[in-house]
């Protein structure tokens, strides 16, 4: 499939921005934004839906007009209106919109007041202190913009794992569909399920490499071919993502997988083991000193030749996994998504979620879960309609009523309560102690000093109603740094108090991050992997949390929501 939902989302979002920059009506701008949201949350591929003859204008916020545009994108890979708009807009002006603090309105002001028409202009204006002279741009905004320019520079080179998934799967499908291809796999950081991905490294097994390369460069999602050799090629996809291809003979398939999956340091550790035995390991296989191939066909055989157990890609970071693989039963038996029996953090239309409690419950049932905790925001989060004590009690009543009518799934009445600046919680203890589950999270004052932020969390942990710490580090991948805390101290206190640490599965959060998970695992804390879903589709994002758990070497036993409802209840600290 050439066109992915994400391509459409990006085109519509860009369209909305450019329309706004042009001063178009709010309604047209909003229409594109709404449609982008809808497509982004769709569980199915839009091209497929069109193939099946489904009527896209039935989708929320997608009328006849936008359905037509989607069809155009799917059929041609292009979107005429957007192309024309792009041509009309100064390209460097569009760059400005990549800075989160600058929307179309501010971009227009910057242009008219200071003649700023590019990121470079903006950076100069920040340096000269000219920005703060404009109405609506204080010193703080100036600082934030300066930081965002820097982050943007880093971000340009890397993407979230979730943003490259459709492209990687499409590529794998395409390669596997070719007759001369025996097998194909996207390796590198993508296969290791890292948080971000620089490029995609595809490895193909075939008896006729040159033929595969010829067919590869014909792939319809390719924008431009950088290089093309007898058994390798590099291209840029229309989305801007780079893809490297390497084709090997079937007898080298396993060694090529190990080489290109990396990480470099893992693979070098193996190579050094070979050197110690007077052997040679490269992408073509493991060879003795007479260049006779000892292994290469599968990854297992290579690990085997070193007397190592198979190492899962998520663990190949040279963090000690090679030493463990050398011991009998030394490697952890990593948690898998099938181990998950419920989700303990999600939002509904009661606060800022887009699915009703019932819709969320139905999806949880489809996922085969035994339980789902509804944990809407507390009142401090006014902009997302956070719940007051009264609301929450009403909601809990409704949830308990719903439980009688739903079979096979138990809903828990919970709350994601804000940890206030002084470490107290945003709802009273009587209200909290009546709930089935209380998640405590920080959503404000993210820039406190290490000492204040640490004390804030320690204070929250002291409250016996605090059962789970949600997205503890508060970072957003490629967007926002983690809060500054003494993580070891917080995790230790949480462990001693019986507070569960969340691994938030939202693909921009993945929080705790993998380093935090390693530390917490060594300290012996209990985890919960939760989606924090704000829509029905959000419940399907569990895998990103599982991947972080696996990268942190977690086994099923240290994750509470792999257990029965009863065991979860026991794991939750009681007030
Ligand atoms: P990325 O693309 O930055 O997210 O990270 P990776 O891990 O996918 O790295 P990439 O694309 O540069 O290379 C893919 C794999 O190829 C890498 O994990 C290990 C292997 N590799 C790349 N460059 C070297 C190298 O200079 N030496 C060795 N031994 N292996 C390399
Ligand atoms: Ca890569
Ligand atoms: Ca690469
Ligand atoms: Zn939250």
Coordinates of C-alpha atoms and ligand atoms in Angstrom, one line a residue:
X1 CA 0.0 0.0 0.0
X2 CA 1.6 3.2 -1.1
X3 CA -0.4 5.8 0.9
X4 CA -0.5 5.5 4.6
X5 CA -2.9 7.2 6.9
X6 CA -0.1 9.2 8.4
X7 CA 0.7 10.7 5.0
X8 CA -2.9 12.0 4.8
X9 CA -2.8 13.3 8.3
X10 CA 0.4 15.2 7.6
X11 CA -0.9 16.6 4.4
X12 CA -4.1 17.8 6.0
X13 CA -2.3 19.3 9.0
X14 CA 0.0 21.2 6.7
X15 CA -2.9 22.3 4.6
X16 CA -4.6 23.7 7.7
X17 CA -1.5 25.6 8.7
X18 CA -0.9 27.1 5.3
X19 CA -4.6 28.1 5.0
X20 CA -4.4 29.8 8.3
X21 CA -1.2 31.5 7.3
X22 CA -3.1 32.8 4.3
X23 CA -5.8 34.1 6.6
X24 CA -8.4 31.7 5.3
X25 CA -11.7 31.2 7.2
X26 CA -11.5 29.4 10.5
X27 CA -14.0 26.9 9.3
X28 CA -12.0 25.6 6.4
X29 CA -8.9 25.5 8.7
X30 CA -10.8 23.5 11.4
X31 CA -12.3 21.2 8.8
X32 CA -8.8 20.0 7.8
X33 CA -7.7 19.7 11.4
X34 CA -10.7 17.6 12.4
X35 CA -10.4 15.3 9.4
X36 CA -6.7 14.9 10.3
X37 CA -7.6 13.9 13.8
X38 CA -10.2 11.4 12.6
X39 CA -7.8 9.8 10.1
X40 CA -5.1 9.7 12.7
X41 CA -7.2 7.7 15.1
X42 CA -8.6 5.4 12.5
X43 CA -7.8 1.7 13.2
X44 CA -7.8 0.9 9.5
X45 CA -5.9 1.9 6.4
X46 CA -7.8 4.4 4.3
X47 CA -6.6 3.0 1.0
X48 CA -8.0 -0.4 2.0
X49 CA -11.3 1.2 3.0
X50 CA -11.6 2.8 -0.5
X51 CA -10.7 -0.5 -2.1
X52 CA -13.5 -2.1 -0.2
X53 CA -15.9 0.6 -1.5
X54 CA -16.5 2.2 1.8
X55 CA -17.9 5.7 1.9
X56 CA -15.3 8.0 3.7
X57 CA -17.7 10.9 3.9
X58 CA -19.4 8.9 6.7
X59 CA -16.3 9.5 8.9
X60 CA -16.5 12.1 11.6
X61 CA -15.5 15.5 10.2
X62 CA -15.0 14.2 6.7
X63 CA -17.6 15.5 4.3
X64 CA -18.0 14.9 0.6
X65 CA -15.3 17.5 -0.2
X66 CA -12.6 16.1 2.1
X67 CA -13.5 12.5 1.1
X68 CA -12.7 13.5 -2.4
X69 CA -9.3 14.9 -1.4
X70 CA -8.5 11.7 0.4
X71 CA -9.4 9.7 -2.7
X72 CA -7.2 12.0 -4.7
X73 CA -4.2 11.4 -2.4
X74 CA -4.7 7.7 -2.4
X75 CA -5.0 7.6 -6.2
X76 CA -2.2 10.0 -7.1
X77 CA -0.1 10.2 -4.0
X78 CA -0.5 13.9 -4.4
X79 CA -2.9 16.6 -3.3
X80 CA -3.3 19.4 -5.8
X81 CA -4.7 22.1 -3.5
X82 CA -1.8 21.6 -1.1
X83 CA 0.8 21.7 -3.9
X84 CA -0.6 25.0 -5.1
X85 CA -0.7 26.4 -1.7
X86 CA 2.9 25.3 -1.1
X87 CA 4.0 27.0 -4.2
X88 CA 2.3 30.2 -3.1
X89 CA 3.8 30.2 0.3
X90 CA 7.4 31.3 0.9
X91 CA 9.1 28.0 1.8
X92 CA 11.1 29.4 4.7
X93 CA 7.9 30.9 6.2
X94 CA 6.6 27.3 6.4
X95 CA 9.7 26.4 8.5
X96 CA 8.6 28.8 11.2
X97 CA 5.5 26.7 11.8
X98 CA 7.7 23.8 12.9
X99 CA 8.3 25.7 16.1
X100 CA 5.6 24.7 18.6
X101 CA 5.3 28.3 20.0
X102 CA 4.7 29.7 16.5
X103 CA 1.4 29.1 14.8
X104 CA 0.2 30.8 11.7
X105 CA -0.9 33.9 13.5
X106 CA 2.4 34.6 15.2
X107 CA 4.2 33.8 12.0
X108 CA 2.3 36.5 10.3
X109 CA 3.1 39.0 13.0
X110 CA 6.8 38.1 13.0
X111 CA 6.8 38.6 9.2
X112 CA 5.1 41.9 9.2
X113 CA 6.8 43.4 12.3
X114 CA 10.4 42.2 12.0
X115 CA 10.5 40.9 8.4
X116 CA 11.2 37.4 9.8
X117 CA 10.7 34.9 7.0
X118 CA 12.8 31.9 7.9
X119 CA 14.2 29.9 10.9
X120 CA 17.5 31.7 10.4
X121 CA 15.9 35.1 10.6
X122 CA 14.1 34.0 13.7
X123 CA 17.3 32.7 15.3
X124 CA 19.0 36.0 14.6
X125 CA 16.1 38.0 16.1
X126 CA 16.3 35.8 19.2
X127 CA 20.0 36.4 19.6
X128 CA 19.7 40.2 19.1
X129 CA 16.8 40.3 21.7
X130 CA 14.5 41.8 19.1
X131 CA 11.8 39.3 19.6
X132 CA 10.8 40.4 23.1
X133 CA 10.1 43.9 21.8
X134 CA 7.0 42.6 19.9
X135 CA 3.7 42.5 21.7
X136 CA 2.8 39.0 22.9
X137 CA 6.5 37.8 22.9
X138 CA 8.0 38.1 26.3
X139 CA 11.4 37.0 27.5
X140 CA 10.1 33.5 28.4
X141 CA 8.6 33.0 25.0
X142 CA 11.9 34.0 23.5
X143 CA 13.7 31.4 25.6
X144 CA 11.2 28.7 24.7
X145 CA 11.5 29.5 21.0
X146 CA 15.3 29.4 21.2
X147 CA 15.1 26.0 22.9
X148 CA 12.6 24.8 20.2
X149 CA 14.9 25.8 17.4
X150 CA 17.6 23.6 18.9
X151 CA 15.1 20.7 19.5
X152 CA 13.9 21.1 16.0
X153 CA 17.4 20.7 14.7
X154 CA 17.7 17.4 16.5
X155 CA 14.2 16.3 15.5
X156 CA 14.7 16.8 11.8
X157 CA 17.1 13.9 11.9
X158 CA 15.0 11.4 13.8
X159 CA 11.4 10.3 14.0
X160 CA 9.2 8.5 16.5
X161 CA 9.0 4.8 16.1
X162 CA 5.2 5.1 15.6
X163 CA 5.7 7.5 12.8
X164 CA 7.7 5.1 10.7
X165 CA 5.7 2.0 11.4
X166 CA 3.4 2.1 8.4
X167 CA 6.3 2.9 6.1
X168 CA 8.3 0.0 7.5
X169 CA 5.4 -2.4 7.2
X170 CA 4.5 -1.2 3.7
X171 CA 8.1 -1.6 2.6
X172 CA 8.4 -5.2 4.1
X173 CA 5.1 -6.1 2.4
X174 CA 6.3 -4.8 -1.0
X175 CA 9.7 -6.6 -0.7
X176 CA 8.1 -9.8 0.3
X177 CA 5.7 -9.6 -2.7
X178 CA 8.6 -9.7 -5.2
X179 CA 9.1 -13.1 -6.8
X180 CA 12.9 -13.1 -6.5
X181 CA 12.7 -12.4 -2.7
X182 CA 12.9 -15.2 -0.3
X183 CA 12.5 -13.1 2.8
X184 CA 12.7 -9.5 3.9
X185 CA 13.0 -7.6 7.2
X186 CA 13.3 -4.0 8.3
X187 CA 16.2 -4.1 10.8
X188 CA 18.2 -1.4 12.6
X189 CA 16.7 0.7 15.4
X190 CA 13.2 -0.1 14.0
X191 CA 13.6 -3.8 14.7
X192 CA 15.1 -3.0 18.1
X193 CA 11.9 -0.9 18.8
X194 CA 14.0 2.1 19.9
X195 CA 12.1 5.3 20.8
X196 CA 13.2 7.0 17.7
X197 CA 14.5 6.0 14.3
X198 CA 17.0 7.7 12.0
X199 CA 16.4 5.6 8.9
X200 CA 15.1 2.2 7.9
X201 CA 17.6 -0.6 7.1
X202 CA 15.9 -3.3 5.0
X203 CA 17.6 -6.6 4.5
X204 CA 16.5 -9.1 1.8
X205 CA 17.4 -12.7 1.1
X206 CA 17.5 -13.6 -2.5
X207 CA 19.4 -15.7 -5.1
X208 CA 19.3 -12.8 -7.6
X209 CA 20.3 -9.6 -5.7
X210 CA 20.6 -7.4 -8.8
X211 CA 17.0 -8.1 -9.8
X212 CA 15.8 -7.2 -6.3
X213 CA 17.6 -3.9 -6.4
X214 CA 16.0 -3.1 -9.8
X215 CA 12.6 -3.8 -8.4
X216 CA 13.2 -2.0 -5.2
X217 CA 14.0 1.3 -6.8
X218 CA 10.6 1.0 -8.6
X219 CA 8.7 1.0 -5.2
X220 CA 6.0 3.6 -5.6
X221 CA 6.6 5.3 -2.2
X222 CA 10.1 6.3 -3.3
X223 CA 10.8 10.0 -4.0
X224 CA 14.4 9.8 -5.0
X225 CA 17.2 7.2 -5.4
X226 CA 20.4 8.2 -3.8
X227 CA 22.5 5.2 -4.8
X228 CA 22.0 1.9 -6.6
X229 CA 24.5 -0.9 -6.6
X230 CA 24.6 -4.7 -7.4
X231 CA 23.2 -5.7 -4.0
X232 CA 22.5 -2.5 -2.2
X233 CA 20.7 0.8 -2.6
X234 CA 19.7 4.0 -0.7
X235 CA 16.6 5.9 -1.3
X236 CA 14.4 8.7 0.1
X237 CA 10.7 8.0 0.5
X238 CA 8.2 10.7 -0.2
X239 CA 7.8 11.2 3.5
X240 CA 11.5 12.2 3.6
X241 CA 12.5 9.0 5.4
X242 CA 15.7 7.3 4.2
X243 CA 15.7 3.6 3.4
X244 CA 18.9 1.6 3.0
X245 CA 18.6 -1.8 1.3
X246 CA 21.0 -4.7 1.4
X247 CA 20.4 -8.0 -0.4
X248 CA 22.2 -11.1 0.6
X249 CA 22.1 -14.8 -0.5
X250 CA 20.0 -17.0 1.7
X251 CA 23.1 -18.6 3.3
X252 CA 23.9 -15.1 4.8
X253 CA 20.4 -14.2 5.9
X254 CA 21.0 -14.6 9.6
X255 CA 24.3 -12.9 9.7
X256 CA 23.0 -10.0 7.7
X257 CA 20.1 -9.7 10.2
X258 CA 22.5 -9.6 13.1
X259 CA 24.8 -7.1 11.4
X260 CA 22.1 -4.6 10.4
X261 CA 19.8 -5.0 13.4
X262 CA 22.8 -3.9 15.5
X263 CA 23.0 -2.1 17.8
X264 CA 26.5 -1.6 16.6
X265 CA 28.0 -2.3 20.0
X266 CA 26.1 -5.6 20.4
X267 CA 27.3 -6.7 17.0
X268 CA 30.9 -5.6 17.7
X269 CA 30.8 -7.6 21.0
X270 CA 30.0 -10.7 18.9
X271 CA 32.6 -9.8 16.3
X272 CA 35.2 -9.6 19.1
X273 CA 34.2 -13.0 20.4
X274 CA 34.9 -14.3 16.9
X275 CA 38.3 -12.6 16.7
X276 CA 39.2 -14.2 20.0
X277 CA 38.6 -17.6 18.5
X278 CA 40.5 -16.8 15.3
X279 CA 37.3 -16.5 13.4
X280 CA 35.6 -13.8 11.5
X281 CA 32.0 -12.4 11.7
X282 CA 30.5 -10.1 9.2
X283 CA 27.2 -9.6 7.3
X284 CA 28.0 -12.7 5.2
X285 CA 28.5 -15.1 8.0
X286 CA 30.8 -16.5 10.6
X287 CA 34.0 -17.9 9.0
X288 CA 37.0 -19.9 10.2
X289 CA 40.5 -18.9 9.4
X290 CA 40.3 -20.7 6.0
X291 CA 37.2 -18.7 5.1
X292 CA 34.9 -21.7 5.5
X293 CA 31.5 -20.6 6.6
X294 CA 30.6 -22.0 10.0
X295 CA 27.1 -20.3 10.3
X296 CA 25.1 -17.6 8.6
X297 CA 21.7 -18.9 7.5
X298 CA 19.8 -18.0 10.7
X299 CA 20.5 -15.7 13.7
X300 CA 20.0 -18.7 16.0
X301 CA 22.8 -20.6 14.4
X302 CA 25.2 -17.7 14.8
X303 CA 24.4 -17.2 18.5
X304 CA 24.6 -21.0 18.8
X305 CA 28.1 -21.0 17.3
X306 CA 29.2 -18.7 20.1
X307 CA 27.4 -20.9 22.7
X308 CA 25.0 -18.0 23.3
X309 CA 21.2 -18.1 23.7
X310 CA 19.2 -16.2 21.1
X311 CA 19.1 -12.5 22.1
X312 CA 15.8 -10.6 21.3
X313 CA 16.4 -7.5 19.2
X314 CA 15.1 -5.2 21.9
X315 CA 18.0 -6.4 24.1
X316 CA 20.8 -5.9 21.6
X317 CA 22.3 -2.8 23.1
X318 CA 25.4 -4.2 24.7
X319 CA 24.2 -3.6 28.2
X320 CA 25.4 -6.9 29.5
X321 CA 23.0 -9.1 27.5
X322 CA 25.9 -11.0 25.8
X323 CA 27.3 -12.1 29.2
X324 CA 23.8 -13.2 30.3
X325 CA 23.3 -15.1 27.0
X326 CA 26.4 -17.2 27.8
X327 CA 24.8 -18.5 31.0
X328 CA 22.3 -21.2 31.2
X329 CA 18.8 -19.5 31.5
X330 CA 20.7 -16.3 32.0
X331 CA 18.5 -14.1 29.8
X332 CA 15.2 -12.8 31.1
X333 CA 12.2 -14.2 29.5
X334 CA 10.8 -10.9 28.2
X335 CA 7.2 -9.8 28.7
X336 CA 5.0 -9.9 25.6
X337 CA 1.9 -8.1 24.6
X338 CA -0.1 -11.3 25.0
X339 CA 0.7 -11.3 28.7
X340 CA -1.3 -8.1 29.3
X341 CA -4.7 -8.7 30.8
X342 CA -6.0 -5.2 31.3
X343 CA -5.2 -1.5 31.0
X344 CA -5.1 0.7 34.1
X345 CA -5.0 4.2 32.7
X346 CA -7.4 5.7 30.1
X347 CA -9.6 8.7 29.6
X348 CA -13.2 9.1 28.5
X349 CA -15.5 11.8 27.3
X350 CA -16.0 12.7 31.0
X351 CA -12.6 14.6 30.7
X352 CA -10.6 15.0 27.5
X353 CA -11.0 11.5 26.0
X354 CA -12.9 11.2 22.8
X355 CA -14.5 7.8 23.5
X356 CA -17.4 7.2 25.9
X357 CA -16.8 4.8 28.8
X358 CA -18.9 2.2 26.9
X359 CA -16.9 2.5 23.7
X360 CA -13.7 2.2 25.6
X361 CA -15.0 -0.8 27.4
X362 CA -16.0 -2.5 24.2
X363 CA -12.6 -2.1 22.7
X364 CA -11.0 -3.4 25.8
X365 CA -13.2 -6.5 25.5
X366 CA -12.2 -6.9 21.9
X367 CA -8.6 -6.8 23.0
X368 CA -9.4 -9.7 25.3
X369 CA -8.8 -7.8 28.5
X370 CA -10.3 -8.8 31.8
X371 CA -10.4 -5.3 33.2
X372 CA -10.1 -1.6 32.3
X373 CA -9.6 1.3 34.6
X374 CA -11.3 4.6 33.7
X375 CA -9.0 7.3 35.1
X376 CA -10.1 10.8 33.9
X377 CA -8.3 14.0 34.9
X378 CA -8.9 15.8 38.2
X379 CA -10.3 19.3 38.4
X380 CA -7.0 21.3 38.2
X381 CA -6.8 20.3 34.6
X382 CA -9.5 22.8 33.6
X383 CA -8.5 23.0 30.0
X384 CA -9.3 19.3 29.6
X385 CA -12.4 19.4 31.7
X386 CA -10.9 17.8 34.7
X387 CA -13.5 16.3 37.1
X388 CA -14.6 17.7 40.5
X389 CA -15.3 15.5 43.5
X390 CA -19.0 15.5 42.6
X391 CA -18.4 14.6 38.9
X392 CA -16.1 11.8 40.0
X393 CA -18.6 10.3 42.4
X394 CA -21.3 10.5 39.7
X395 CA -18.9 8.8 37.2
X396 CA -18.0 6.1 39.7
X397 CA -21.7 5.4 40.1
X398 CA -22.2 5.1 36.4
X399 CA -19.2 2.9 36.0
X400 CA -20.5 0.5 38.7
X401 CA -23.9 0.4 37.0
X402 CA -22.3 -0.3 33.6
X403 CA -20.4 -3.2 35.2
X404 CA -23.6 -5.0 35.7
X405 CA -24.5 -4.9 32.1
X406 CA -21.0 -5.7 30.6
X407 CA -20.0 -9.3 30.5
X408 CA -16.4 -10.5 30.7
X409 CA -14.8 -7.2 31.5
X410 CA -14.6 -5.4 34.8
X411 CA -14.4 -1.6 34.8
X412 CA -12.5 0.1 37.6
X413 CA -13.6 3.5 38.7
X414 CA -10.4 5.5 39.0
X415 CA -8.9 8.9 38.5
X416 CA -5.6 10.4 37.2
X417 CA -5.2 13.0 39.9
X418 CA -2.8 15.9 39.6
X419 CA 0.2 16.2 41.9
X420 CA 0.1 19.9 42.8
X421 CA 3.2 22.0 43.1
X422 CA 3.5 21.3 46.9
X423 CA 3.1 17.6 46.5
X424 CA -0.5 17.5 47.7
X425 CA -3.1 15.9 45.5
X426 CA -5.8 17.7 43.6
X427 CA -8.7 15.8 45.2
X428 CA -9.5 15.2 48.9
X429 CA -8.5 12.0 50.6
X430 CA -12.2 10.9 51.2
X431 CA -12.9 11.1 47.5
X432 CA -9.8 9.3 46.5
X433 CA -10.1 6.5 49.0
X434 CA -13.5 5.7 47.5
X435 CA -12.0 4.9 44.1
X436 CA -10.8 1.6 42.8
X437 CA -7.5 3.0 41.6
X438 CA -5.7 6.3 41.9
X439 CA -3.0 7.4 39.4
X440 CA -1.0 10.4 40.5
X441 CA 0.7 12.5 37.7
X442 CA 2.5 15.8 37.2
X443 CA 1.0 18.0 34.5
X444 CA 2.2 21.4 35.5
X445 CA 5.3 23.2 36.9
X446 CA 7.6 20.8 35.0
X447 CA 10.6 23.1 35.4
X448 CA 11.0 23.0 39.2
X449 CA 14.5 22.5 40.6
X450 CA 15.7 19.0 41.2
X451 CA 15.2 19.4 45.0
X452 CA 11.7 20.8 44.8
X453 CA 10.5 18.4 42.1
X454 CA 11.9 15.4 44.0
X455 CA 10.3 16.5 47.3
X456 CA 7.0 17.1 45.4
X457 CA 7.0 13.5 44.3
X458 CA 8.1 12.1 47.7
X459 CA 5.3 14.1 49.3
X460 CA 2.8 12.5 46.9
X461 CA 4.1 9.0 47.6
X462 CA 3.6 9.7 51.4
X463 CA -0.2 10.0 50.7
X464 CA -1.6 6.5 51.2
X465 CA -4.1 7.2 48.4
X466 CA -1.3 7.4 45.8
X467 CA -1.3 3.9 44.2
X468 CA 0.4 4.5 40.8
X469 CA 2.8 7.1 39.6
X470 CA 1.8 8.0 36.0
X471 CA 4.3 9.1 33.3
X472 CA 6.8 9.9 36.1
X473 CA 9.5 11.6 34.0
X474 CA 7.1 13.9 32.1
X475 CA 9.2 14.0 29.0
X476 CA 7.8 13.9 25.4
X477 CA 10.2 12.3 23.0
X478 CA 11.8 14.8 20.6
X479 CA 9.7 17.5 22.2
X480 CA 10.2 18.0 25.9
X481 CA 12.9 17.0 28.3
X482 CA 12.2 15.0 31.4
X483 CA 11.6 16.8 34.7
X484 CA 14.7 17.1 36.8
X485 CA 14.4 14.7 39.8
X486 CA 16.5 12.2 41.8
X487 CA 15.0 9.3 40.1
X488 CA 16.6 6.6 42.2
X489 CA 15.4 8.2 45.4
X490 CA 11.8 8.5 44.1
X491 CA 11.8 4.9 42.8
X492 CA 13.2 3.6 46.1
X493 CA 10.6 5.4 48.1
X494 CA 7.8 4.3 45.7
X495 CA 9.0 0.7 46.1
X496 CA 9.0 0.9 49.9
X497 CA 5.6 2.4 50.0
X498 CA 4.1 -0.1 47.6
X499 CA 3.5 2.4 44.8
X500 CA 3.3 1.0 41.3
X501 CA 5.4 2.8 38.6
X502 CA 3.7 3.2 35.3
X503 CA 5.3 2.6 31.9
X504 CA 3.1 4.9 29.8
X505 CA 2.7 3.4 26.4
X506 CA 1.8 6.6 24.5
X507 CA 4.4 6.5 21.7
X508 CA 5.6 10.1 22.4
X509 CA 5.9 9.3 26.1
X510 CA 7.2 5.8 26.7
X511 CA 7.6 7.0 30.3
X512 CA 9.4 5.6 32.4
X513 CA 12.0 5.6 29.7
X514 CA 14.1 2.5 29.2
X515 CA 17.0 3.7 31.3
X516 CA 14.5 4.4 34.1
X517 CA 13.1 0.9 33.7
X518 CA 16.5 -0.7 34.0
X519 CA 17.1 1.2 37.2
X520 CA 13.6 0.5 38.6
X521 CA 13.9 -3.1 37.7
X522 CA 17.2 -3.4 39.6
X523 CA 15.5 -1.7 42.6
X524 CA 12.7 -4.2 42.4
X525 CA 9.7 -1.9 41.9
X526 CA 6.3 -3.1 40.6
X527 CA 5.3 -1.8 37.2
X528 CA 2.1 -1.3 35.2
X529 CA 2.1 -0.8 31.4
X530 CA -0.8 1.5 30.6
X531 CA -1.9 3.2 27.4
X532 CA -3.3 6.5 28.9
X533 CA -5.6 6.2 25.9
X534 CA -7.6 9.4 25.0
X535 CA -9.6 7.6 22.3
X536 CA -10.7 4.1 21.4
X537 CA -7.8 3.7 19.0
X538 CA -5.4 4.8 21.8
X539 CA -6.1 1.5 23.6
X540 CA -4.2 -0.2 20.8
X541 CA -0.9 1.6 21.6
X542 CA 0.0 -0.9 24.4
X543 CA 2.8 -2.3 22.2
X544 CA 5.0 0.8 22.6
X545 CA 4.9 0.4 26.4
X546 CA 5.6 -3.3 26.0
X547 CA 8.6 -2.5 23.8
X548 CA 10.0 -0.1 26.4
X549 CA 9.4 -2.8 29.1
X550 CA 11.3 -5.3 26.9
X551 CA 14.1 -2.8 26.3
X552 CA 14.3 -2.5 30.1
X553 CA 14.5 -6.3 30.3
X554 CA 11.2 -6.7 32.2
X555 CA 9.6 -10.1 32.7
X556 CA 5.9 -10.7 33.1
X557 CA 6.1 -11.1 36.8
X558 CA 7.1 -7.5 37.6
X559 CA 4.2 -6.0 35.6
X560 CA 1.0 -6.0 37.7
X561 CA -1.5 -5.9 34.8
X562 CA -0.3 -9.2 33.5
X563 CA -2.2 -10.7 36.5
X564 CA -5.8 -11.4 37.3
X565 CA -8.1 -8.6 38.6
X566 CA -7.7 -10.0 42.0
X567 CA -3.9 -9.9 41.9
X568 CA -4.1 -6.3 40.7
X569 CA -6.3 -5.4 43.6
X570 CA -3.8 -7.0 45.9
X571 CA -0.9 -5.2 44.3
X572 CA -2.6 -1.8 44.7
X573 CA -1.6 -0.3 48.0
X574 CA -4.6 0.2 50.3
X575 CA -5.1 3.4 52.2
Ligands
LIG1 P1 19.3 4.8 13.5 O1 19.1 4.6 12.1 O2 20.2 6.0 13.8 O3 18.0 4.9 14.3 O4 20.1 3.6 14.2 P2 20.5 2.2 13.6 O5 20.9 1.3 14.8 O6 19.4 1.7 12.7 O7 21.8 2.5 12.8 P3 22.2 2.6 11.3 O8 21.0 2.8 10.4 O9 23.3 3.7 11.2 O10 22.8 1.2 11.0 C1 22.1 0.1 11.0 C2 22.9 -1.0 11.6 O11 24.0 -1.3 10.8 C3 23.5 -0.7 13.0 O12 22.6 -0.9 14.0 C4 24.7 -1.5 13.0 C5 25.2 -1.6 11.6 N1 26.2 -0.6 11.3 C6 26.1 0.6 10.8 N2 27.2 1.2 10.7 C7 28.2 0.4 11.3 C8 29.6 0.4 11.5 O13 30.3 1.4 11.2 N3 30.2 -0.6 12.0 C9 29.5 -1.8 12.4 N4 30.1 -2.8 12.9 N5 28.2 -1.8 12.2 C10 27.5 -0.8 11.6
LIG2 CA1 18.6 2.7 10.9
LIG3 CA1 21.0 3.0 7.9
LIG4 ZN1 -1.5 12.2 32.2

